[in-house]
PDB file of C-alpha atoms in Angstrom:
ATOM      1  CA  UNK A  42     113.508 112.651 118.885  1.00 72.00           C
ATOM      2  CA  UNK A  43     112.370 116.335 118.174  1.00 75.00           C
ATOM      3  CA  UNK A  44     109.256 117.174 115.764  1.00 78.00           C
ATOM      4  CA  UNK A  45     111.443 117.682 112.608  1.00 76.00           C
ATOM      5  CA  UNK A  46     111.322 114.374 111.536  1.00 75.00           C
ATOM      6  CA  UNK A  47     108.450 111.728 110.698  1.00 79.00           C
ATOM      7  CA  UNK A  48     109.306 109.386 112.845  1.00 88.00           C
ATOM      8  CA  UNK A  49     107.237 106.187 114.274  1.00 91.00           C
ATOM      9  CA  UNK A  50     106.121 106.925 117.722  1.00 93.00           C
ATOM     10  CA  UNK A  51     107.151 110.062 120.000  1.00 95.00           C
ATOM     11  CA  UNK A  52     109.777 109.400 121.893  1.00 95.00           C
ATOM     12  CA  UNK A  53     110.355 110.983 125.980  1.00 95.00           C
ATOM     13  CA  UNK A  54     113.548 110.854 127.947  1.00 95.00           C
ATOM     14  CA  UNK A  55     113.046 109.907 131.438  1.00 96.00           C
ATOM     15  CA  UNK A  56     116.418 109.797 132.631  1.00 96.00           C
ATOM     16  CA  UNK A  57     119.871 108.585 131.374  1.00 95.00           C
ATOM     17  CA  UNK A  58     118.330 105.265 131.002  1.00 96.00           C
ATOM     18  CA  UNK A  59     114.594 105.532 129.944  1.00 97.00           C
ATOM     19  CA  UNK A  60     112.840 106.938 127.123  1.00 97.00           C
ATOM     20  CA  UNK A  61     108.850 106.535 126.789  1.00 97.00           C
ATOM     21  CA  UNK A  62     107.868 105.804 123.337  1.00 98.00           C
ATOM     22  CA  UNK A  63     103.869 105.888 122.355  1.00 97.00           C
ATOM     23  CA  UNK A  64     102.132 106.088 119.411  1.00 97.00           C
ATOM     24  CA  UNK A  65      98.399 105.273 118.166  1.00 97.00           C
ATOM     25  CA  UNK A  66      96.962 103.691 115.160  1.00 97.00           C
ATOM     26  CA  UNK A  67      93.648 102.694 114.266  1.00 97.00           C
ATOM     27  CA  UNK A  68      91.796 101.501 111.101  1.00 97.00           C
ATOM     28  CA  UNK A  69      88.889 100.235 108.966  1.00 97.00           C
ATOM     29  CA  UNK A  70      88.534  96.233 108.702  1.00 97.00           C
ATOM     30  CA  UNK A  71      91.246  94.825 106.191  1.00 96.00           C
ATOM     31  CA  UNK A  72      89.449  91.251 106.481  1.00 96.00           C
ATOM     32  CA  UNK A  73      86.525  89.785 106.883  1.00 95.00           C
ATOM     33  CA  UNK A  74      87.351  87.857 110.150  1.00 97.00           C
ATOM     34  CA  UNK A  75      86.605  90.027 112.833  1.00 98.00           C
ATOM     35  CA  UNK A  76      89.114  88.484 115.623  1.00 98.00           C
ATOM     36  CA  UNK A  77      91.719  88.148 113.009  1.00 98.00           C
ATOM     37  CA  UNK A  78      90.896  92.142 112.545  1.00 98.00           C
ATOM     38  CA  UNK A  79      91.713  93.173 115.794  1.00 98.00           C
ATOM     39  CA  UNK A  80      94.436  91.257 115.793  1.00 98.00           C
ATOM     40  CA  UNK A  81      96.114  93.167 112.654  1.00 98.00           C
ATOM     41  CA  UNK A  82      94.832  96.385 114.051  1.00 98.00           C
ATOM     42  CA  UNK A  83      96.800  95.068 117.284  1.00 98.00           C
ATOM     43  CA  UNK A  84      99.972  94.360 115.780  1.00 98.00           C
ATOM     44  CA  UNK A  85     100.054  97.363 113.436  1.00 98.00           C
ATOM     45  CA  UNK A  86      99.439  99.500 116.574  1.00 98.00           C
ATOM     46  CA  UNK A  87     102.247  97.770 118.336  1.00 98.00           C
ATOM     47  CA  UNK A  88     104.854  98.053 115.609  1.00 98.00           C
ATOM     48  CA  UNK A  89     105.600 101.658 115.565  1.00 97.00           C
ATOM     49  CA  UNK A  90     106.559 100.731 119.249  1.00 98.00           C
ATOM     50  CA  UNK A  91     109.193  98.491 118.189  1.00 98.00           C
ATOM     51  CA  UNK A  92     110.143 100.872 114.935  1.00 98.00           C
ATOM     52  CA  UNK A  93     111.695 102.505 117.462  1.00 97.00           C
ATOM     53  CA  UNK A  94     113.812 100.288 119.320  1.00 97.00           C
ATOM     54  CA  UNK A  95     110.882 100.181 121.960  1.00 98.00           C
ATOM     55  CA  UNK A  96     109.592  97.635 124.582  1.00 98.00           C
ATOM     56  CA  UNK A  97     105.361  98.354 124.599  1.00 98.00           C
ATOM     57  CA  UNK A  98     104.114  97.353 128.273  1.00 98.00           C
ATOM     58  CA  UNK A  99     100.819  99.281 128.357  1.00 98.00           C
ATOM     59  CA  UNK A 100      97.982  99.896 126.039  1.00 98.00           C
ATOM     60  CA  UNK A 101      94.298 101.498 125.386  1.00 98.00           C
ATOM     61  CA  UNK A 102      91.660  99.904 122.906  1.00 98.00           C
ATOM     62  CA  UNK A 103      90.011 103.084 120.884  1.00 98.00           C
ATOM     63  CA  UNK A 104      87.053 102.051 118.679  1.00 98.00           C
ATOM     64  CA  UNK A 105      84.418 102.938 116.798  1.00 98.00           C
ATOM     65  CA  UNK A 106      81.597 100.567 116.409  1.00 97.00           C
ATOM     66  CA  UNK A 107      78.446 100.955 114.613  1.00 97.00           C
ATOM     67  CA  UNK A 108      74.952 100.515 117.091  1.00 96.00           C
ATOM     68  CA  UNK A 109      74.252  97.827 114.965  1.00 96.00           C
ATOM     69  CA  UNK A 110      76.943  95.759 114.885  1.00 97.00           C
ATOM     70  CA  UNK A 111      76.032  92.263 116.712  1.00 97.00           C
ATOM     71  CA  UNK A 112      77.785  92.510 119.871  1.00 95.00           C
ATOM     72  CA  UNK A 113      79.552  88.914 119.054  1.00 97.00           C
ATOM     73  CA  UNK A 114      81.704  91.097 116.227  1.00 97.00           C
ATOM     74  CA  UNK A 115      82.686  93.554 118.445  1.00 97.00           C
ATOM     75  CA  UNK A 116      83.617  91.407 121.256  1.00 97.00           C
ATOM     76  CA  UNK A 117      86.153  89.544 118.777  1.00 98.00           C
ATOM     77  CA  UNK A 118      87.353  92.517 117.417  1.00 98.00           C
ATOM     78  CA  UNK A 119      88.489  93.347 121.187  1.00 98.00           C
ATOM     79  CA  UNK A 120      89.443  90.113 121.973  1.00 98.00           C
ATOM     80  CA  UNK A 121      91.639  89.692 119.114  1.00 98.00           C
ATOM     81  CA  UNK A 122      93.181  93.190 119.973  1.00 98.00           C
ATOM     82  CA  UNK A 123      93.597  91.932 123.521  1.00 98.00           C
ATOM     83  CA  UNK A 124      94.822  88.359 122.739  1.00 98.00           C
ATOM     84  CA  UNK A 125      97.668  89.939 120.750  1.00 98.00           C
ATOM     85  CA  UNK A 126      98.734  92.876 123.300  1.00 98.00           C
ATOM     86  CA  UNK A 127      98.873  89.744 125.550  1.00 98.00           C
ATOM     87  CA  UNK A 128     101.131  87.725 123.395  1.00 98.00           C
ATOM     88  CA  UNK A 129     103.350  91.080 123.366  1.00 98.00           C
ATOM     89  CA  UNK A 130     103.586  91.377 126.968  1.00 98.00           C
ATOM     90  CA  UNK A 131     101.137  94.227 127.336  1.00 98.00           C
ATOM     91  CA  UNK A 132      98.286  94.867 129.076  1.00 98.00           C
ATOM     92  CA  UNK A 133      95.380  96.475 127.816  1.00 98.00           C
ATOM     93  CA  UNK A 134      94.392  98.793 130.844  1.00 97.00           C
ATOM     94  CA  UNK A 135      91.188 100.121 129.318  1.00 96.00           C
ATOM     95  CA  UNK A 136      90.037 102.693 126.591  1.00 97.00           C
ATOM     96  CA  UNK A 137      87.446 104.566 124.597  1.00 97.00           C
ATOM     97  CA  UNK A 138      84.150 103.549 122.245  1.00 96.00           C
ATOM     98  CA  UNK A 139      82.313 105.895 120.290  1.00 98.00           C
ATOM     99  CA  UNK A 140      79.964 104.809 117.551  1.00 97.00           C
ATOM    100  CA  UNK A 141      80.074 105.498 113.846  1.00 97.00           C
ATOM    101  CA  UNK A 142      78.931 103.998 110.758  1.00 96.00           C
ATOM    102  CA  UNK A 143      82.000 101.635 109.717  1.00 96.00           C
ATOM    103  CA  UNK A 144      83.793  99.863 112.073  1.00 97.00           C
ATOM    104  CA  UNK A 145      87.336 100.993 113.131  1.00 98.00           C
ATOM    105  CA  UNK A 146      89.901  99.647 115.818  1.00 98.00           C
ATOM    106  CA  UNK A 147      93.216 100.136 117.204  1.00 98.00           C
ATOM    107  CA  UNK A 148      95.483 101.016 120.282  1.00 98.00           C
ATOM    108  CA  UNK A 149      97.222 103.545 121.799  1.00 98.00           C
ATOM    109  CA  UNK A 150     100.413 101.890 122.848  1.00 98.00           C
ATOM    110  CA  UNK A 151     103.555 102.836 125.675  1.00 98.00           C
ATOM    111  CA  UNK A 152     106.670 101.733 125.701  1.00 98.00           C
ATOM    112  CA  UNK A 153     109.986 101.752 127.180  1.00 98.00           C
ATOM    113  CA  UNK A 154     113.371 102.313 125.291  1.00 97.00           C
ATOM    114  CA  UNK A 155     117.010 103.105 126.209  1.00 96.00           C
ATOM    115  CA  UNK A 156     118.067 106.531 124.532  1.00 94.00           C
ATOM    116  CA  UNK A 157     121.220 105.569 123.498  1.00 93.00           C
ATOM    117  CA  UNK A 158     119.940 102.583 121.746  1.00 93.00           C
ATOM    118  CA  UNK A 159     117.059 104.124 119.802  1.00 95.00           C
ATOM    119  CA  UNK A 160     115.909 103.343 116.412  1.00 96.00           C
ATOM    120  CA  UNK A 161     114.736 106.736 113.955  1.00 95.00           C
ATOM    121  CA  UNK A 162     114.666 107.359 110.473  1.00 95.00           C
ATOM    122  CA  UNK A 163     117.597 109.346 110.784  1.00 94.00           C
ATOM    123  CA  UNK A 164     119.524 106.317 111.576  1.00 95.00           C
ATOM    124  CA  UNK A 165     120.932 104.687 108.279  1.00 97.00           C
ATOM    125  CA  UNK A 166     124.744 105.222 107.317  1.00 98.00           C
ATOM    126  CA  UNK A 167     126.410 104.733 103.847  1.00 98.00           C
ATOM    127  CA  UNK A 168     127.759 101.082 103.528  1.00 98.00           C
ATOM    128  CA  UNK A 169     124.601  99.381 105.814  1.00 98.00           C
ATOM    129  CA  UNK A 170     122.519  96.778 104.550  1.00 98.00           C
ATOM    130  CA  UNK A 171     118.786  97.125 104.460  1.00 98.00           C
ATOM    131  CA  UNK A 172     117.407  94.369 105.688  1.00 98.00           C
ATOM    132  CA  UNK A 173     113.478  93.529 105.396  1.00 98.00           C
ATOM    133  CA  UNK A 174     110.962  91.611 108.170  1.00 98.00           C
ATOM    134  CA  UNK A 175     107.960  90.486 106.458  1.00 98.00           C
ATOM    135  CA  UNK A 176     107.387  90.316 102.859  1.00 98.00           C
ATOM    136  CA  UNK A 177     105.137  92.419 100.690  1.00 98.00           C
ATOM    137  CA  UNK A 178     101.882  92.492  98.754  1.00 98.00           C
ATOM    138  CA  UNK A 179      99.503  93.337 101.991  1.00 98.00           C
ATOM    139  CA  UNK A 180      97.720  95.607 100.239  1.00 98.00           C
ATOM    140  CA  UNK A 181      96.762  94.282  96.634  1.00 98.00           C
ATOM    141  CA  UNK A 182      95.755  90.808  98.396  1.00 98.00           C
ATOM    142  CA  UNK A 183      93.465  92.612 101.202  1.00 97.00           C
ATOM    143  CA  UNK A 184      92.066  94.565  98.225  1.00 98.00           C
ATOM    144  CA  UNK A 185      91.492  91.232  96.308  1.00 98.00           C
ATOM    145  CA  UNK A 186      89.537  90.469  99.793  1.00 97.00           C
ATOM    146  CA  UNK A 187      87.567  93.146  99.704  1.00 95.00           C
ATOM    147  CA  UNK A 188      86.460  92.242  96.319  1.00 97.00           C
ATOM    148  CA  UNK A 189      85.728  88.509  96.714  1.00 96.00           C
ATOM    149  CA  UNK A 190      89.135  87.719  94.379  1.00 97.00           C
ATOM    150  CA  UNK A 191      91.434  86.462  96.758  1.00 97.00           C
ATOM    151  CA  UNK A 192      92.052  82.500  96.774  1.00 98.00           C
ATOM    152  CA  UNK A 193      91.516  81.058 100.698  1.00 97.00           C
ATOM    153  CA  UNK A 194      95.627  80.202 100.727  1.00 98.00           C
ATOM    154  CA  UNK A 195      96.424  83.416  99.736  1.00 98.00           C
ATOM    155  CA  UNK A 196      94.265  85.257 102.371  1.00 98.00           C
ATOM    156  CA  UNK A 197      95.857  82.786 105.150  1.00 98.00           C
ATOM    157  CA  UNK A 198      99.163  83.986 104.064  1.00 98.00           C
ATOM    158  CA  UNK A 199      98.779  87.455 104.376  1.00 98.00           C
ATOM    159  CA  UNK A 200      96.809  87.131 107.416  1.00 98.00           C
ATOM    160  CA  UNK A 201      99.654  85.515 109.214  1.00 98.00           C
ATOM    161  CA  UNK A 202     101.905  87.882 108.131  1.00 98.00           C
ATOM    162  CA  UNK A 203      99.769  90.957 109.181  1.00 98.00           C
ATOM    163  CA  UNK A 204      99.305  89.743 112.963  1.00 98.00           C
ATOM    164  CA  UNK A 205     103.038  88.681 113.263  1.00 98.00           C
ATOM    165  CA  UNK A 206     104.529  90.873 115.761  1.00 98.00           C
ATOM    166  CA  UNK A 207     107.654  92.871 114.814  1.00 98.00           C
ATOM    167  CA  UNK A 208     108.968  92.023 118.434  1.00 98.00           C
ATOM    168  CA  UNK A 209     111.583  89.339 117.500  1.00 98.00           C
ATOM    169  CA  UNK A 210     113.358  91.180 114.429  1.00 98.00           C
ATOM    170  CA  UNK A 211     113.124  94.434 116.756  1.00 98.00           C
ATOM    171  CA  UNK A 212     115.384  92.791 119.344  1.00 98.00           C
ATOM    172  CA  UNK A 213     117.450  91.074 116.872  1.00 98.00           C
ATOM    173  CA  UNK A 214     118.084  94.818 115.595  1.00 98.00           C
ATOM    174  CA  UNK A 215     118.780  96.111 119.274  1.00 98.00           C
ATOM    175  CA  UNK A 216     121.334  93.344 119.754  1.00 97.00           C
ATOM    176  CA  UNK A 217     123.383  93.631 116.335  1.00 98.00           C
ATOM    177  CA  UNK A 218     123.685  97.715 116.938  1.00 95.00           C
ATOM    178  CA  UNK A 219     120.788  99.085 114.119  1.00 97.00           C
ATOM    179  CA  UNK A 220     120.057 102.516 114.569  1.00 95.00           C
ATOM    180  CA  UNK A 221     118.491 103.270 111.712  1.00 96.00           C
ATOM    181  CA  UNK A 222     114.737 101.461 111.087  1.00 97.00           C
ATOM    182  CA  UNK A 223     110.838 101.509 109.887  1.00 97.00           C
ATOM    183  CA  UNK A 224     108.283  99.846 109.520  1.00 97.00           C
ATOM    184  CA  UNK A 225     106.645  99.461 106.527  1.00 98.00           C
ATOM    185  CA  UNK A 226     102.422 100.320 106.415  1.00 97.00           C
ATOM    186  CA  UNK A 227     100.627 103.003 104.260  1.00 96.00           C
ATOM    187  CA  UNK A 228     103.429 104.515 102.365  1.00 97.00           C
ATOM    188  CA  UNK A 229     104.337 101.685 101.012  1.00 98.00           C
ATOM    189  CA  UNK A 230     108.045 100.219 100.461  1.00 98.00           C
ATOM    190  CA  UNK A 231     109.835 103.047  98.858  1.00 98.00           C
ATOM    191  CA  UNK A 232     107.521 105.798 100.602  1.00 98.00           C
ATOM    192  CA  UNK A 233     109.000 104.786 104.108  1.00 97.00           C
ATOM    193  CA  UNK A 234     112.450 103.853 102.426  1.00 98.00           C
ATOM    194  CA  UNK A 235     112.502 107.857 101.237  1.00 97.00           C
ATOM    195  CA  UNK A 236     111.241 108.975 104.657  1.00 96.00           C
ATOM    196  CA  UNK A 237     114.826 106.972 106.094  1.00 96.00           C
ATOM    197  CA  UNK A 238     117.162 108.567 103.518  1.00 97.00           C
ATOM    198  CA  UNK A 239     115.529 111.991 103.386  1.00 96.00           C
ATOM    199  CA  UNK A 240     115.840 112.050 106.657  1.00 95.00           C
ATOM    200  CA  UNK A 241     119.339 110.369 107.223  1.00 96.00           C
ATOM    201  CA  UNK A 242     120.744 111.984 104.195  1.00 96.00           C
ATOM    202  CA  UNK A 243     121.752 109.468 102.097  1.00 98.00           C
ATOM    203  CA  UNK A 244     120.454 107.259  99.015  1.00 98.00           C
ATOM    204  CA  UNK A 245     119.438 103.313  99.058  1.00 98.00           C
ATOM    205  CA  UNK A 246     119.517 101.042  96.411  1.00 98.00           C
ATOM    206  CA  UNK A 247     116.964  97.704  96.114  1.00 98.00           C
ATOM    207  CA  UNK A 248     117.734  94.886  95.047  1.00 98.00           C
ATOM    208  CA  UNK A 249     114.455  93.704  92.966  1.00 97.00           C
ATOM    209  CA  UNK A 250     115.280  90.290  92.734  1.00 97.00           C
ATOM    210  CA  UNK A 251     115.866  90.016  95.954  1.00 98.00           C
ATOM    211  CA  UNK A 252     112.698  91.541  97.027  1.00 98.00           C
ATOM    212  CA  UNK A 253     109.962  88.962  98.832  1.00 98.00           C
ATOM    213  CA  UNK A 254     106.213  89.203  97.738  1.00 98.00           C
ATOM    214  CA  UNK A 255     103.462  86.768  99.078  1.00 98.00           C
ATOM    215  CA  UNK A 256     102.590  84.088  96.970  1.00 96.00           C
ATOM    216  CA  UNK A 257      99.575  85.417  95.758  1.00 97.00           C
ATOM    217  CA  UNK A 258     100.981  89.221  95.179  1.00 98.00           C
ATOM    218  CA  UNK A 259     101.924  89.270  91.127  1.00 97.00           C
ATOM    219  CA  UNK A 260      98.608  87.762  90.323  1.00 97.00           C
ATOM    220  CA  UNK A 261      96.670  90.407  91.929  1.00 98.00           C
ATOM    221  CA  UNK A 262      98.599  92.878  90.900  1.00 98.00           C
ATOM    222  CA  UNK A 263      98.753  91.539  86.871  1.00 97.00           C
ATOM    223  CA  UNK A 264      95.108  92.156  87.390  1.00 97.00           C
ATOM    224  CA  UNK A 265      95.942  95.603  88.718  1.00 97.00           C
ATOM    225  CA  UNK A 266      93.875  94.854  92.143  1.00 98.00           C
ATOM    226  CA  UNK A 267      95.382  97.620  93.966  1.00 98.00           C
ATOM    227  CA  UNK A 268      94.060  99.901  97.015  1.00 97.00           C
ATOM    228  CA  UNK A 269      93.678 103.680  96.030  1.00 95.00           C
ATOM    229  CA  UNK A 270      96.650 104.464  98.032  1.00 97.00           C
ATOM    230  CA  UNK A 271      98.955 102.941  95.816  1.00 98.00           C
ATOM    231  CA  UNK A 272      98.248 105.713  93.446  1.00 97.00           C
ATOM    232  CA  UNK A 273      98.439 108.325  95.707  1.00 98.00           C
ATOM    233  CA  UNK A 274     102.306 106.716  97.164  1.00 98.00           C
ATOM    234  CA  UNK A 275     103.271 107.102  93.359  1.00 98.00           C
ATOM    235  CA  UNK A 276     102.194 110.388  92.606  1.00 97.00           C
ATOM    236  CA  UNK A 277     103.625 111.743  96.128  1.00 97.00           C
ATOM    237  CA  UNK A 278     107.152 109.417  96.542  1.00 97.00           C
ATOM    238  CA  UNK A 279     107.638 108.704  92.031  1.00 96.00           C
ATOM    239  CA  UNK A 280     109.982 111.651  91.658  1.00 97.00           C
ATOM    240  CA  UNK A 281     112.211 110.289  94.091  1.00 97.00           C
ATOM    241  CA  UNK A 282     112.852 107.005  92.891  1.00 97.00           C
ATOM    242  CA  UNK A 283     114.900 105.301  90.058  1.00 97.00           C
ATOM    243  CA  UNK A 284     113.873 102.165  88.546  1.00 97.00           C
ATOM    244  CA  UNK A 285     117.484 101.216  86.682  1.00 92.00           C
ATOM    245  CA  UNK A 286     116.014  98.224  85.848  1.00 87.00           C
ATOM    246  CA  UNK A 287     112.671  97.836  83.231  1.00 92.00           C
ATOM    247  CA  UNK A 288     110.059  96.858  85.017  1.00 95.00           C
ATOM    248  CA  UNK A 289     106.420  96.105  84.130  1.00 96.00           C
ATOM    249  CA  UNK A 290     104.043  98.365  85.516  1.00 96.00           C
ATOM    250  CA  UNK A 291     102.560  95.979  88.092  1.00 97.00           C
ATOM    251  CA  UNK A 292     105.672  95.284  89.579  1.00 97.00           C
ATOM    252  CA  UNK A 293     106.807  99.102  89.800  1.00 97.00           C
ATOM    253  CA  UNK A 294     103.393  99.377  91.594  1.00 98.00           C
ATOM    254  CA  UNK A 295     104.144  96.801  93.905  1.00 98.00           C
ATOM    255  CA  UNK A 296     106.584  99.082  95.680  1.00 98.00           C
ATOM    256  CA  UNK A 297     104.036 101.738  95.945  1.00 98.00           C
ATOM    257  CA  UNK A 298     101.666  99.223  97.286  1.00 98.00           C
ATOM    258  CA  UNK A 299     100.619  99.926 101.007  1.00 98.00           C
ATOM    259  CA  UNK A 300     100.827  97.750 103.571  1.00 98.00           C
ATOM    260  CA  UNK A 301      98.858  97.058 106.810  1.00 97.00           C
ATOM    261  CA  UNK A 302     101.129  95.991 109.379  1.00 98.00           C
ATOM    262  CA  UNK A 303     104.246  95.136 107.886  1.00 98.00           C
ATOM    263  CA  UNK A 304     107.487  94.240 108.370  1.00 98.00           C
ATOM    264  CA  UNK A 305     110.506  96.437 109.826  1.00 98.00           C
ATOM    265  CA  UNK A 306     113.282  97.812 107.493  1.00 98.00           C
ATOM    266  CA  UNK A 307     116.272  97.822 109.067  1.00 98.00           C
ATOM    267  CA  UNK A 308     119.817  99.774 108.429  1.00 98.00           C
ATOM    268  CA  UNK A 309     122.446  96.975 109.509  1.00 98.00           C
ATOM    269  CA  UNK A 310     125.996  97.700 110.206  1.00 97.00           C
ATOM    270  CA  UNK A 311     127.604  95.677 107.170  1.00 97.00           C
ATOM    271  CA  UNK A 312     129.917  94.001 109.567  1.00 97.00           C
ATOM    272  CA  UNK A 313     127.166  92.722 111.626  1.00 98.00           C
ATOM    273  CA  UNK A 314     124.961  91.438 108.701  1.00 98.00           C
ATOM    274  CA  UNK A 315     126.508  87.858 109.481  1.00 98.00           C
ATOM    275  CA  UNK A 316     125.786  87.317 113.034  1.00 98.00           C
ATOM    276  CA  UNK A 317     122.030  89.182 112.351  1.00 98.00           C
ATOM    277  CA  UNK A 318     121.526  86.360 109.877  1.00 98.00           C
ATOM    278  CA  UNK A 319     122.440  83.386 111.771  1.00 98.00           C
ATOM    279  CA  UNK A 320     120.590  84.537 114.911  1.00 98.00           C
ATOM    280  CA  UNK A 321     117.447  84.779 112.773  1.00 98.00           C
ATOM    281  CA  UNK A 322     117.565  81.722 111.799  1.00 98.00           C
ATOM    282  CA  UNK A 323     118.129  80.320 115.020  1.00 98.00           C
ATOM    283  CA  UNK A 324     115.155  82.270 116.434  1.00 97.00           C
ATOM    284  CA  UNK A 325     112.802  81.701 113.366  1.00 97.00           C
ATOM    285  CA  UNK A 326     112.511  84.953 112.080  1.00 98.00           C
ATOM    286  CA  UNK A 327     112.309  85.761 108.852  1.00 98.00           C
ATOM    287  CA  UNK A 328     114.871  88.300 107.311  1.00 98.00           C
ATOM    288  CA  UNK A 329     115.537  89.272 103.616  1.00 98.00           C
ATOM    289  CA  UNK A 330     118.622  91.681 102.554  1.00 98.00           C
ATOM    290  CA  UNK A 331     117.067  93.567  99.898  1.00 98.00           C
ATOM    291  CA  UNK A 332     119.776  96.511  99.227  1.00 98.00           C
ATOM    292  CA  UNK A 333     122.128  98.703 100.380  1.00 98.00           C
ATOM    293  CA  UNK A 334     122.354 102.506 101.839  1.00 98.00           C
ATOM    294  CA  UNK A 335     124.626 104.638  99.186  1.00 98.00           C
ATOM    295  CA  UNK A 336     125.648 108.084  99.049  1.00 97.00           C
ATOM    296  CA  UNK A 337     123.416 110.709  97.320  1.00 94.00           C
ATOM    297  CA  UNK A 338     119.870 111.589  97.693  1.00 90.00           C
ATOM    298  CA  UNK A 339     117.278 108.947  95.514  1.00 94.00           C
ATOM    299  CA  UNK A 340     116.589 105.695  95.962  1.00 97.00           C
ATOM    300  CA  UNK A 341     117.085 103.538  93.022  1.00 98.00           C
ATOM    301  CA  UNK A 342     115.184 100.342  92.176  1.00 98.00           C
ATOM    302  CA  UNK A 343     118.075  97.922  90.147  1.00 97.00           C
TER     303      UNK A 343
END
């Protein structure tokens, strides 16, 4: 894929058929639940696999665990990593440990892809439909965790959501001809949707009533319970975006809100849209079409 462009994993041709895609991620606890933990930290790792069209088959736990820590966390912490990897169809063939004072977890992951059926940032083409995998609000309910806000049904939610793999609406992109995906995590919504046209040359337009939030997102964010990064995706990604339509401030930080592992956006071929849909539902996966790839150079927010 080159260096020039921030895409999701590096990506290694083999031969005419074989590409090797890896990638690492790691992070500080999101919830309290230690398996459910490695879990996310699992399928976040995993995703930028499938961001790029990939198929992960191999993987290595790194960690850092604090002496402390009673070896019953860290033993669900790995088994929640390994649990997942095995629900993906990867093994996790060892790692690396050091200690430190805060916990942190996460894989390096390999995978194999096709070149000529990639996915990049570069990918997305006037006239596709973007097309989102998970909905949003990660981030201001696993800050409402962290504060002791966040009602039990709206922590399930999100939960669920953040250990979903992206492994079903990554093949359902493969087979309907996408080229152009992301997935969306720590630059939030519009950060990675500016990554895609910046580096595809184009503009994309949301849709914000068609935009999904978990249940529990506007109320945290009416209290304006929002990670630090959400600030920090404003300032950086702000001068890029349009909001055509008037939007309270919560909601306008909504799109700036990070997420930990969320859901792909995907560039579909408008005359494919269709059969992507109906497939999904057949399969159970959850897709929303939340806008459009335009001509021009911003993304605008209608």
């Amino acid at each position: 894929m080159g260096l020039g462009q921030p895409d999701d994993a590096a990506v290694w041709r083999l031969d005419a058929d074989r590409s090797l895609v890896v990638t690492t991620d790691f992070f500080t606890p999101v919830v309290d639940d230690a398996y459910d933990y490695g879990a996310i930290a699992a399928a976040n790792s995993l995703s930028d696999v499938y961001a790029m069209g990939g198929k992960p088959f191999l993987a290595l736990n790194v960690a850092a665990l604090p002496p402390d820590l009673p070896t019953e966390i860290s033993g669900q912490i790995l088994l929640g990593g390994a649990e997942k990897a095995r629900e993906a169809g990867v093994v996790v063939a060892g790692g690396h440990t050091i200690q430190d004072k805060e916990p942190k977890y996460g894989l390096i992951v390999i995978g194999f892809a096709h070149p000529e059926r990639t996915f990049t940032k570069r990918g997305a083409r006037p006239g596709d439909l973007l097309v989102l995998s998970k909905p949003l609000g990660f981030g201001t309910t696993t800050t409402a965790i962290k504060q002791g806000k966040a009602a039990q049904v709206d922590i399930d939610e999100v939960v669920g959501w953040m250990k979903s793999l992206n492994r079903d609406a990554a093949q359902l992109g493969l087979d309907f001809g996408v080229r152009g995906a992301t997935d969306i995590t720590g630059f939030s919504l519009l950060g990675h949707a500016w990554e895609m046209a910046a580096a595809s040359g184009v503009g994309m337009r949301f849709d914000w009533g068609n935009l999904p939030f978990t249940r529990g997102a506007y109320g945290y964010a009416s209290d304006f319970i929002f990670p630090g990064g959400a600030s920090d995706n404003r300032l950086y990604f702000e001068k890029h975006i349009r909001f055509s339509r008037d939007l309270p401030e919560e909601s306008r930080m909504l799109l700036f809100d990070p997420q930990t592992s969320g859901g792909l956006l995907m560039a579909v071929p408008s005359e494919r849209l269709g059969g992507m849909l109906r497939r999904a539902d057949e399969v159970g996966q959850a897709l929303w079409v939340v806008g459009d790839v335009v001509t021009g150079e911003r993304i605008e927010v209608v």
